[in-house]
Short mmCIF file of C-alpha atoms and ligand atoms in Angstrom, two decimals:
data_model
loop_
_atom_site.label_atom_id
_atom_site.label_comp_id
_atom_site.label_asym_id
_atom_site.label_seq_id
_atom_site.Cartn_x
_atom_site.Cartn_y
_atom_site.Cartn_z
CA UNK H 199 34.52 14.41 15.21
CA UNK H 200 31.83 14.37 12.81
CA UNK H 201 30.09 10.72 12.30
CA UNK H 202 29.86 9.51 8.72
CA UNK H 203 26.79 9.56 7.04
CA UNK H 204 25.04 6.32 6.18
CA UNK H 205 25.20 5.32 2.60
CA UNK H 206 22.08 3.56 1.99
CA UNK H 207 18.51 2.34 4.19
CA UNK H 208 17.91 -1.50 4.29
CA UNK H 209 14.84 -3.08 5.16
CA UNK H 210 15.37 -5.53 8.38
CA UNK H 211 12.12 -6.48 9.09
CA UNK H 212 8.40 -6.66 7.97
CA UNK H 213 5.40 -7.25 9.54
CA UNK H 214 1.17 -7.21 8.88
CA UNK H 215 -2.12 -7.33 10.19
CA UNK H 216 -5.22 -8.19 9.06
CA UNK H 217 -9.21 -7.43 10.42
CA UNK H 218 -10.69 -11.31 11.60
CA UNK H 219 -13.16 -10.82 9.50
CA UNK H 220 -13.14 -11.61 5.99
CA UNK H 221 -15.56 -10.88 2.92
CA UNK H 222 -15.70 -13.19 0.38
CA UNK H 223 -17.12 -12.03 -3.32
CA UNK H 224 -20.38 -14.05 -2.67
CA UNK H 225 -20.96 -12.62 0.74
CA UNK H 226 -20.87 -9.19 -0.49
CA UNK H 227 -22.88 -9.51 -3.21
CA UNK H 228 -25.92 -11.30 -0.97
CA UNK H 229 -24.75 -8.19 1.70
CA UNK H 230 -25.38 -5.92 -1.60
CA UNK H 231 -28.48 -7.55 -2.68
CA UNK H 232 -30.52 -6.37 0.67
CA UNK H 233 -29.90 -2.71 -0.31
CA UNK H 234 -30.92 -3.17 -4.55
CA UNK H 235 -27.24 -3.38 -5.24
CA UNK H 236 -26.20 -6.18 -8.01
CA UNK H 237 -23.59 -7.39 -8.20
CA UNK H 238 -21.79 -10.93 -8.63
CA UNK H 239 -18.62 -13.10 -7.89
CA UNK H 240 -17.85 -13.52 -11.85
CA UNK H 241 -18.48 -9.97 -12.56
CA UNK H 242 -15.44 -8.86 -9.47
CA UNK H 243 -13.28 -12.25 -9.94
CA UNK H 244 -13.30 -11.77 -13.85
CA UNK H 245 -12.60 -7.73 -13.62
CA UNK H 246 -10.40 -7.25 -10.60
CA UNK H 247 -8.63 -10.81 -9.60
CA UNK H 248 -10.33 -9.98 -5.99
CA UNK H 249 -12.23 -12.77 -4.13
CA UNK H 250 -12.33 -11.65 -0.45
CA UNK H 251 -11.53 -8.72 1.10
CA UNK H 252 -11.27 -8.07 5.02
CA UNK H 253 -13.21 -5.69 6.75
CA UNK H 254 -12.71 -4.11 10.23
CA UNK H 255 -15.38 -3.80 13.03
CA UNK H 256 -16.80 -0.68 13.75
CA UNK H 257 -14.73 0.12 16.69
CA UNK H 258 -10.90 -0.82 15.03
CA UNK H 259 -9.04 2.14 13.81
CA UNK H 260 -6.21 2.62 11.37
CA UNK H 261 -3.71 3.00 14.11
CA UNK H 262 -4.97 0.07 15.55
CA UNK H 263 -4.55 -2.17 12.74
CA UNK H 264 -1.04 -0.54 11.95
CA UNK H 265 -0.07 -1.15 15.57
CA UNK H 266 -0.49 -5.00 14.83
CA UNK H 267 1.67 -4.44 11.89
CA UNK H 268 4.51 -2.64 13.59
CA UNK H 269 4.95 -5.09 16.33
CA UNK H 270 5.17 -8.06 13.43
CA UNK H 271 7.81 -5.67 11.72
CA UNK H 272 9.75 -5.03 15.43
CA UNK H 273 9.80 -8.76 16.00
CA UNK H 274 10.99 -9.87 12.69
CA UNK H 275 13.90 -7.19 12.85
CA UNK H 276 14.89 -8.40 15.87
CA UNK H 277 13.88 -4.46 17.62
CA UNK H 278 12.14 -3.37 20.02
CA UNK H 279 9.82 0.05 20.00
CA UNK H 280 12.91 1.97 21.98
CA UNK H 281 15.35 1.60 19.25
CA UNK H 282 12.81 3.67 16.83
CA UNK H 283 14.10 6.83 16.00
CA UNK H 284 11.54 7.49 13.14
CA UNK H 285 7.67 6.30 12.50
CA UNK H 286 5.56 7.46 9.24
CA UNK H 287 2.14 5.94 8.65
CA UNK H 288 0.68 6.12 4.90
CA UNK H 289 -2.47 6.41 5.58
CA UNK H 290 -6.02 8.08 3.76
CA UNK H 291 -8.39 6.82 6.92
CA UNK H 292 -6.53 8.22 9.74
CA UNK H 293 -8.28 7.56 13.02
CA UNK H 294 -8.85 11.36 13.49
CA UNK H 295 -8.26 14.59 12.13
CA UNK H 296 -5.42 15.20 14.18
CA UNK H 297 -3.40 14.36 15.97
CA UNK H 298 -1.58 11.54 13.16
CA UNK H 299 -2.52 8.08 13.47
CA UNK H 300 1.72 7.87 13.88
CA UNK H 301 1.54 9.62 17.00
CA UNK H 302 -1.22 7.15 18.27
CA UNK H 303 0.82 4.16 17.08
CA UNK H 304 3.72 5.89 18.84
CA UNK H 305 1.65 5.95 21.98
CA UNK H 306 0.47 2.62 21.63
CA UNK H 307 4.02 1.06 21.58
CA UNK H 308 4.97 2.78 24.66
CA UNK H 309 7.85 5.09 23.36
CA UNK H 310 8.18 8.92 23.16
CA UNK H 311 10.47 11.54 21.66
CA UNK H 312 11.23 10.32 18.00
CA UNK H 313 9.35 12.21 15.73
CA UNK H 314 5.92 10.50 14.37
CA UNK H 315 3.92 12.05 11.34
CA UNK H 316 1.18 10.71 8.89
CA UNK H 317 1.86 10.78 4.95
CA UNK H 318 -1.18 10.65 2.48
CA UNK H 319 -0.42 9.98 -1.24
CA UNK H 320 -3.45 7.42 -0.79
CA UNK H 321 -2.42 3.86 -2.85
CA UNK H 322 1.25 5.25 -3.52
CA UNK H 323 1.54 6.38 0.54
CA UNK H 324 3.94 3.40 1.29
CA UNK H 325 6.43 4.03 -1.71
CA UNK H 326 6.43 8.09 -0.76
CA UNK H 327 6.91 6.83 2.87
CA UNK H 328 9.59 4.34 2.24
CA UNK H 329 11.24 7.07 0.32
CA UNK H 330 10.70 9.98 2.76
CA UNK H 331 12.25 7.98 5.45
CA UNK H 332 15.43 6.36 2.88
CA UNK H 333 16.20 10.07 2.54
CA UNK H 334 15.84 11.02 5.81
CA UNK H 335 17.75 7.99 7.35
CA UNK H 336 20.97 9.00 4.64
CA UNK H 337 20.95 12.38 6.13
CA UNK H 338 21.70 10.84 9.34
CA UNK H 339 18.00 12.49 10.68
CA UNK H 340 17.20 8.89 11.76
CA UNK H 341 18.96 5.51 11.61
CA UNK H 342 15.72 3.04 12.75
CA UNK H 343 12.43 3.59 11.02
CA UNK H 344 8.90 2.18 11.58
CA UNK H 345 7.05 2.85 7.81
CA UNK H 346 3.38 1.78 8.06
CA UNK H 347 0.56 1.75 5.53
CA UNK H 348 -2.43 1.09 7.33
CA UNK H 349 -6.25 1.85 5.91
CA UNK H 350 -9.91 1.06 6.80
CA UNK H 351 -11.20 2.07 3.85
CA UNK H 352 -14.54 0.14 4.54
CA UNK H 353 -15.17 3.56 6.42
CA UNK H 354 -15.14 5.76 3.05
CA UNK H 355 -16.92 3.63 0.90
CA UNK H 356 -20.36 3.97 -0.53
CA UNK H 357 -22.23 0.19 -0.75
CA UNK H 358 -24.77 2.08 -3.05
CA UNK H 359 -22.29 2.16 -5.33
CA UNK H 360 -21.04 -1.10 -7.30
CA UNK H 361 -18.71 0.20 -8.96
CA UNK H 362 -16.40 1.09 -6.02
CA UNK H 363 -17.32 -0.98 -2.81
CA UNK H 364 -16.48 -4.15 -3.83
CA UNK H 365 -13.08 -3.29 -4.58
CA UNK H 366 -11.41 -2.25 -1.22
CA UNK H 367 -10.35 -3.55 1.98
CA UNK H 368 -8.72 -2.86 5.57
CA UNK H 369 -5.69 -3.92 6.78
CA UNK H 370 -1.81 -2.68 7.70
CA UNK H 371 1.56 -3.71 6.74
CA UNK H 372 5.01 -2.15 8.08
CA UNK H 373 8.29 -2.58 7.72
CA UNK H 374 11.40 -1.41 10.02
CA UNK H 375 13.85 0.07 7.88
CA UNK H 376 17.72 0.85 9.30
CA UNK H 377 20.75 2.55 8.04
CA UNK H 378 23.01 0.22 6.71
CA UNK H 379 26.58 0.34 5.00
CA UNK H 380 25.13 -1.87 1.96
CA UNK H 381 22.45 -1.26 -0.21
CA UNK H 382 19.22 -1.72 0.62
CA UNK H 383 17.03 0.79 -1.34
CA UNK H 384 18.55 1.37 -4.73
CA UNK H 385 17.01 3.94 -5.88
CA UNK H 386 13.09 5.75 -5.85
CA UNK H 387 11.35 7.76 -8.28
CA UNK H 388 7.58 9.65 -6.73
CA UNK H 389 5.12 11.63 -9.10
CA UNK H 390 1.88 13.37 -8.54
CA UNK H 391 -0.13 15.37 -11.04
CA UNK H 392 -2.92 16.91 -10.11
CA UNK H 393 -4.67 17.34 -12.79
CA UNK H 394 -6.42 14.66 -12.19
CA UNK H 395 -7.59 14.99 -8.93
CA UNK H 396 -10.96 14.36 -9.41
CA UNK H 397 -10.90 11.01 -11.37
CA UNK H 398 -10.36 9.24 -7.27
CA UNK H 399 -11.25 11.25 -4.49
CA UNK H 400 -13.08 11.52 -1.16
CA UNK H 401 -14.05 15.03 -1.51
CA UNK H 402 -15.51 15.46 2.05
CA UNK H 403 -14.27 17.40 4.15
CA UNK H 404 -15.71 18.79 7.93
CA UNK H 405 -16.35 22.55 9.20
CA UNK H 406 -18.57 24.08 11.55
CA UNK H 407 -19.34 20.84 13.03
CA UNK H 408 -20.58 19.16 10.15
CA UNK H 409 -19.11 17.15 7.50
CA UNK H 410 -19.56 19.32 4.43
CA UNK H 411 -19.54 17.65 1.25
CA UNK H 412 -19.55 13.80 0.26
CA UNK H 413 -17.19 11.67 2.55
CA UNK H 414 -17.55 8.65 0.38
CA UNK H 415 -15.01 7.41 -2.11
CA UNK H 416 -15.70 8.33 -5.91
CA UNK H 417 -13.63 6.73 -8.94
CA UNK H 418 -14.02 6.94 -12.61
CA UNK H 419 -12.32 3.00 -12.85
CA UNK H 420 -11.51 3.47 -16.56
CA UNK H 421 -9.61 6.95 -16.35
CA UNK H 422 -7.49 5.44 -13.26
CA UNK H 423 -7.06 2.14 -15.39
CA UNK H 424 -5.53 3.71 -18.42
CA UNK H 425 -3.57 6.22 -16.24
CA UNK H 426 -1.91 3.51 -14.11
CA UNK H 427 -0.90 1.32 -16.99
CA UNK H 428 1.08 3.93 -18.83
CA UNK H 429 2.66 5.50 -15.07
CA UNK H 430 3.61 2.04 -13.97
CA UNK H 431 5.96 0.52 -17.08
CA UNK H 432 7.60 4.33 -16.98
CA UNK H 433 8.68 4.92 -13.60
CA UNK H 434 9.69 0.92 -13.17
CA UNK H 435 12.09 1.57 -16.20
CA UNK H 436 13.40 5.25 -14.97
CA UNK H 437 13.96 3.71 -10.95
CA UNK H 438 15.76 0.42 -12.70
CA UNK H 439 17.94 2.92 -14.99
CA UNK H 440 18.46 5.04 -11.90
CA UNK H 441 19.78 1.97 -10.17
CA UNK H 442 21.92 0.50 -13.33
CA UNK H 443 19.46 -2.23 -13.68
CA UNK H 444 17.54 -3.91 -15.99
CA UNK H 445 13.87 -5.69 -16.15
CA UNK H 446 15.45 -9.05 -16.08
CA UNK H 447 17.70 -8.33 -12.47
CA UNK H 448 13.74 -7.95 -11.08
CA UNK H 449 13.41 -11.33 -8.31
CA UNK H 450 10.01 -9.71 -7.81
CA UNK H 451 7.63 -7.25 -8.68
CA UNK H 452 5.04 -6.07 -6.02
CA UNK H 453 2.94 -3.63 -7.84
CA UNK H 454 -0.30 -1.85 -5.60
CA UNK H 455 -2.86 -4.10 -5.55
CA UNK H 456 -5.74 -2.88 -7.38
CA UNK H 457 -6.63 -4.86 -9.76
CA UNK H 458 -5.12 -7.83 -11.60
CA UNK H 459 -5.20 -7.29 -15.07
CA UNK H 460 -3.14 -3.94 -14.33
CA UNK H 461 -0.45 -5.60 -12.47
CA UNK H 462 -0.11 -8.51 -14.82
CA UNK H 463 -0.24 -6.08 -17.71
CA UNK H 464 2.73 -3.96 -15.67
CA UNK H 465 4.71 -7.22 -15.31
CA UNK H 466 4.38 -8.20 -19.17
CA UNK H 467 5.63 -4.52 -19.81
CA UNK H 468 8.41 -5.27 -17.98
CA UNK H 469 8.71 -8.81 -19.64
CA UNK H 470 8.43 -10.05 -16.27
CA UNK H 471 7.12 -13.78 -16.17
CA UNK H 472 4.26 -13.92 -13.88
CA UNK H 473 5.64 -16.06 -11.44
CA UNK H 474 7.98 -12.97 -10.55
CA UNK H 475 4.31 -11.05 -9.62
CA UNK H 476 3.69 -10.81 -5.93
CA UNK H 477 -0.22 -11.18 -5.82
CA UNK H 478 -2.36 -10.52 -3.13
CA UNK H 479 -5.35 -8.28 -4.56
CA UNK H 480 -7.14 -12.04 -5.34
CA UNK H 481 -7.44 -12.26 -0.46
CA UNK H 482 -7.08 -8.40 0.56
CA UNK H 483 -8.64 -6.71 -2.09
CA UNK H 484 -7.16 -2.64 -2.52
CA UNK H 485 -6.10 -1.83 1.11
CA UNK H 486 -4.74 1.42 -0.60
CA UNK H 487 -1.53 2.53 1.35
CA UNK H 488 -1.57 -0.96 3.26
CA UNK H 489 -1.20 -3.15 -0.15
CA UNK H 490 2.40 -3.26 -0.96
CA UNK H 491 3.18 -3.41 2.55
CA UNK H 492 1.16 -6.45 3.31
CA UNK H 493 1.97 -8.00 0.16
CA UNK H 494 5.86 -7.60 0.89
CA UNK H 495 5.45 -9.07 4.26
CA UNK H 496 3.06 -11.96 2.89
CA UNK H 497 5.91 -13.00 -0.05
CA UNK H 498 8.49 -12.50 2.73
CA UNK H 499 6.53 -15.20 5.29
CA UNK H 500 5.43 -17.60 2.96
CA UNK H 501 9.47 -17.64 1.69
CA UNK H 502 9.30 -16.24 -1.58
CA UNK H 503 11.19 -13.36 -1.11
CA UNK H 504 14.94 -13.99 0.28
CA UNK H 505 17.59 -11.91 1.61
CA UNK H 506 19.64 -10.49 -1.07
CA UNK H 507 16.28 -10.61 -3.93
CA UNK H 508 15.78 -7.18 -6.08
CA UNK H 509 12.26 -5.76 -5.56
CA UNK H 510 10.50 -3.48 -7.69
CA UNK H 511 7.68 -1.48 -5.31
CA UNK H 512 5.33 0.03 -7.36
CA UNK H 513 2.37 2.47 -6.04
CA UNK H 514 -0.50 4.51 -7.78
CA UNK H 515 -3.67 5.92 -6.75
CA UNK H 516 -5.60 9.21 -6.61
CA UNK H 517 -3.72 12.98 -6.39
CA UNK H 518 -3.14 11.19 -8.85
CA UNK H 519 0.42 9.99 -7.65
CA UNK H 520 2.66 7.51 -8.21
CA UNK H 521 6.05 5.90 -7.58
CA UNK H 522 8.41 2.98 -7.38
CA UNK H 523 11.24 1.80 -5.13
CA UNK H 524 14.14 -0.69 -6.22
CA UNK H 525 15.40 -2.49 -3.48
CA UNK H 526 17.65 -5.07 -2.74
CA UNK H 527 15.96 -7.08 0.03
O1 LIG E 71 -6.35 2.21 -5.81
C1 LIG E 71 -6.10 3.14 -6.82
C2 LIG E 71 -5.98 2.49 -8.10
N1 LIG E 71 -7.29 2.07 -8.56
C3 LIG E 71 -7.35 1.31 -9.63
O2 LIG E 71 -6.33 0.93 -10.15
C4 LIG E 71 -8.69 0.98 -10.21
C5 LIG E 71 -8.59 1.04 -11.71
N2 LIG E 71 -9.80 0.66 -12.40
C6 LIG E 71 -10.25 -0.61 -12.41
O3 LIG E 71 -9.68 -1.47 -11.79
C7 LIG E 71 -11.43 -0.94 -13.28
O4 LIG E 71 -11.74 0.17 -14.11
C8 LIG E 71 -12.70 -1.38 -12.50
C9 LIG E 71 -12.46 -2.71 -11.84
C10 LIG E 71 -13.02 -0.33 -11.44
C11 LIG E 71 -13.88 -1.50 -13.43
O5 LIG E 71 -13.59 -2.45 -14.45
P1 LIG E 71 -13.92 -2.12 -15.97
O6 LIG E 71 -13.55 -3.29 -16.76
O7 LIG E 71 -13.28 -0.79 -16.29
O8 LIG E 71 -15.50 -2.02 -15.94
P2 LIG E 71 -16.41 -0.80 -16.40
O9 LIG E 71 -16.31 0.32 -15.45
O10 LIG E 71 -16.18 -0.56 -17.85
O11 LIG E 71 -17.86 -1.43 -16.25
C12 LIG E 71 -18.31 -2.48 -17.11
C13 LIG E 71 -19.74 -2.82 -16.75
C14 LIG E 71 -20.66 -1.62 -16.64
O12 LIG E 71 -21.93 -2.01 -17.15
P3 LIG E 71 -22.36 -1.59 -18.64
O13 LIG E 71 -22.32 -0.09 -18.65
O14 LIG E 71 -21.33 -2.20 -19.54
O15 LIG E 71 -23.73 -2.18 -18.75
C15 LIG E 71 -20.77 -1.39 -15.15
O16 LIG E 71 -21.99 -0.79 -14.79
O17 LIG E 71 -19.77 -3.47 -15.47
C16 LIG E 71 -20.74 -2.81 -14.63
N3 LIG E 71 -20.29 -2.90 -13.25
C17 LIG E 71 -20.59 -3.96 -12.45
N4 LIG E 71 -21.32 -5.07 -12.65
C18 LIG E 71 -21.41 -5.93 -11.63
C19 LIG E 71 -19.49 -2.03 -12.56
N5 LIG E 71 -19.28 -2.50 -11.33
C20 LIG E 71 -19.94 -3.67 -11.23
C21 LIG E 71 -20.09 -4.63 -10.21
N6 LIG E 71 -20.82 -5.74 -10.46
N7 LIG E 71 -19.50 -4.48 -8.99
#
């Protein structure tokens, strides 16, 4: 007898993690200061929305902050790490080159066998992951998923350079994600084009023992800016058509969390009121892959976001890629 397929993936649990140690604007800036670096809480606060970021120490890894997440997720499902049949961690600061920073976090919750791999779309890596595992758990390849987004991307950046280090942070967020007979994710839309590689990148890479090129995170801010603004309103409105939605069914919108006036500009485009924006750039600053994540788990804890809300996930970054997921929560 062949077992019907599962219609549809619903989200039964979320879960984050955080580094102890947090940054705020004026910190960094006297940090900056000792190395010739200006830089000031007005100029970030007034340009990005961010006031503190989170750093890890020197020793904490990806997997190690995603770990924290996963358990958060496990508990708040109600699961344990044996009923996983699935785990895919977003991630552009794995712990190593191989093996994935999923197979660590596999390790590190004690459970074998289900098959573990890392995804990088850097800042879009959740909504590809989310969607990689939707698809895979309506296939009927896997019924209980662990999707993480976990970064240090304190590791990649330069803090010689301004214009980039004051804008990112660590952290992890994950959410367990089950088949389910009622909807759950509506519908998901992913993009990449790249063209446009080179406007964010980390071009480093390492051969012959040596890493060969820069291993430091470059971004030309403006062409990202005007790229993500345009991306963002599009693929919301193709996912909500997709769905049979419209702006106005939106309980919230949870947008990467990069910068402020983007998201609030994405939300106006959608004629959103701002009270339906899920904000959490102004404490984590970009966490790449770990933003929506942790910002879906914060406006779950703090009791924004109910069972039964729409949610529009909404990721960009460099590739350049992009994406959205609809989801009933
Ligand atoms: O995670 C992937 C997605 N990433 C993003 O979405 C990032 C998108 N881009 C942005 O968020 C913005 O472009 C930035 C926040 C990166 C920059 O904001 P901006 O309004 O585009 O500033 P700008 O690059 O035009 O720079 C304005 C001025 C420049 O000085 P001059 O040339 O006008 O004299 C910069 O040198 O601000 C200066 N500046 C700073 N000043 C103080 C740049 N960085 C800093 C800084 N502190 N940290």
């Amino acid at each position: 007898m062949t077992l019907p397929l599962p219609r549809y993936s619903r989200i039964t649990g979320t879960g984050s993690f955080l580094p102890s140690r947090r940054v705020t604007n004026a910190q960094l800036a006297e940090e900056l200061a000792q190395r010739g670096v200006e830089t000031s809480d007005e100029w970030i606060v007034a340009r990005t929305g961010i006031h503190a970021r989170h750093f890890a120490a020197p020793e904490v890894t990806a997997s190690d902050l995603g770990f924290e997440a996963a358990k958060h997720a496990l508990e708040a499902a109600g699961r344990s790490a044996a009923d996983i049949d699935l785990i895919i961690v977003a991630t552009s600061t794995p712990d190593m080159i191989f093996p994935s920073s999923a197979c660590l976090i596999q390790q590190k919750l004690g459970v074998h066998g289900c098959p573990a791999f890392d995804l990088q779309a850097v800042c879009s890596g959740f909504v590809y992951a989310l969607t990689v595992a939707d698809s895979m758990i309506r296939t009927g390849a896997a019924s209980k998923a662990l999707v993480i987004g976990a970064e240090v991307f304190s590791r990649i950046l330069d803090f010689n350079d301004r214009t980039t280090c004051v804008l990112f942070g660590d952290g992890a967020g994950a959410v367990v994600l089950e088949a389910s007979d009622q909807p759950g994710l509506l519908a998901s839309e992913l993009h990449a084009d790249g063209r446009h590689v080179g406007i964010l990148c980390t071009p480093g890479t390492v051969a012959g023992g040596k890493v060969l090129g820069d291993p430091l995170l470059k971004m030309d801010g403006q062409a990202v800016f005007k790229l993500a603004v345009g991306v963002l309103e599009d693929v919301a409105r193709s996912v909500l058509a997709k769905a049979g939605r419209q702006d106005a069914d939106i309980d919230w919108l949870i947008p990467h969390q990069a910068n402020i006036r983007i998201m609030q500009g994405t939300a106006k485009k959608l004629k959103l009121p701002l009270e339906k924006l899920i904000v959490t750039v102004d404490e984590h600053g970009n966490t790449s892959a770990a933003s929506i994540p942790l910002a879906l788990d914060h406006a779950v804890r703090t009791g924004r976001i109910k069972q039964g809300d729409t949610v529009m996930l909404e990721g960009v970054g460099g590739g350049f890629t992009w994406g959205a997921v609809l989801l009933d929560f």
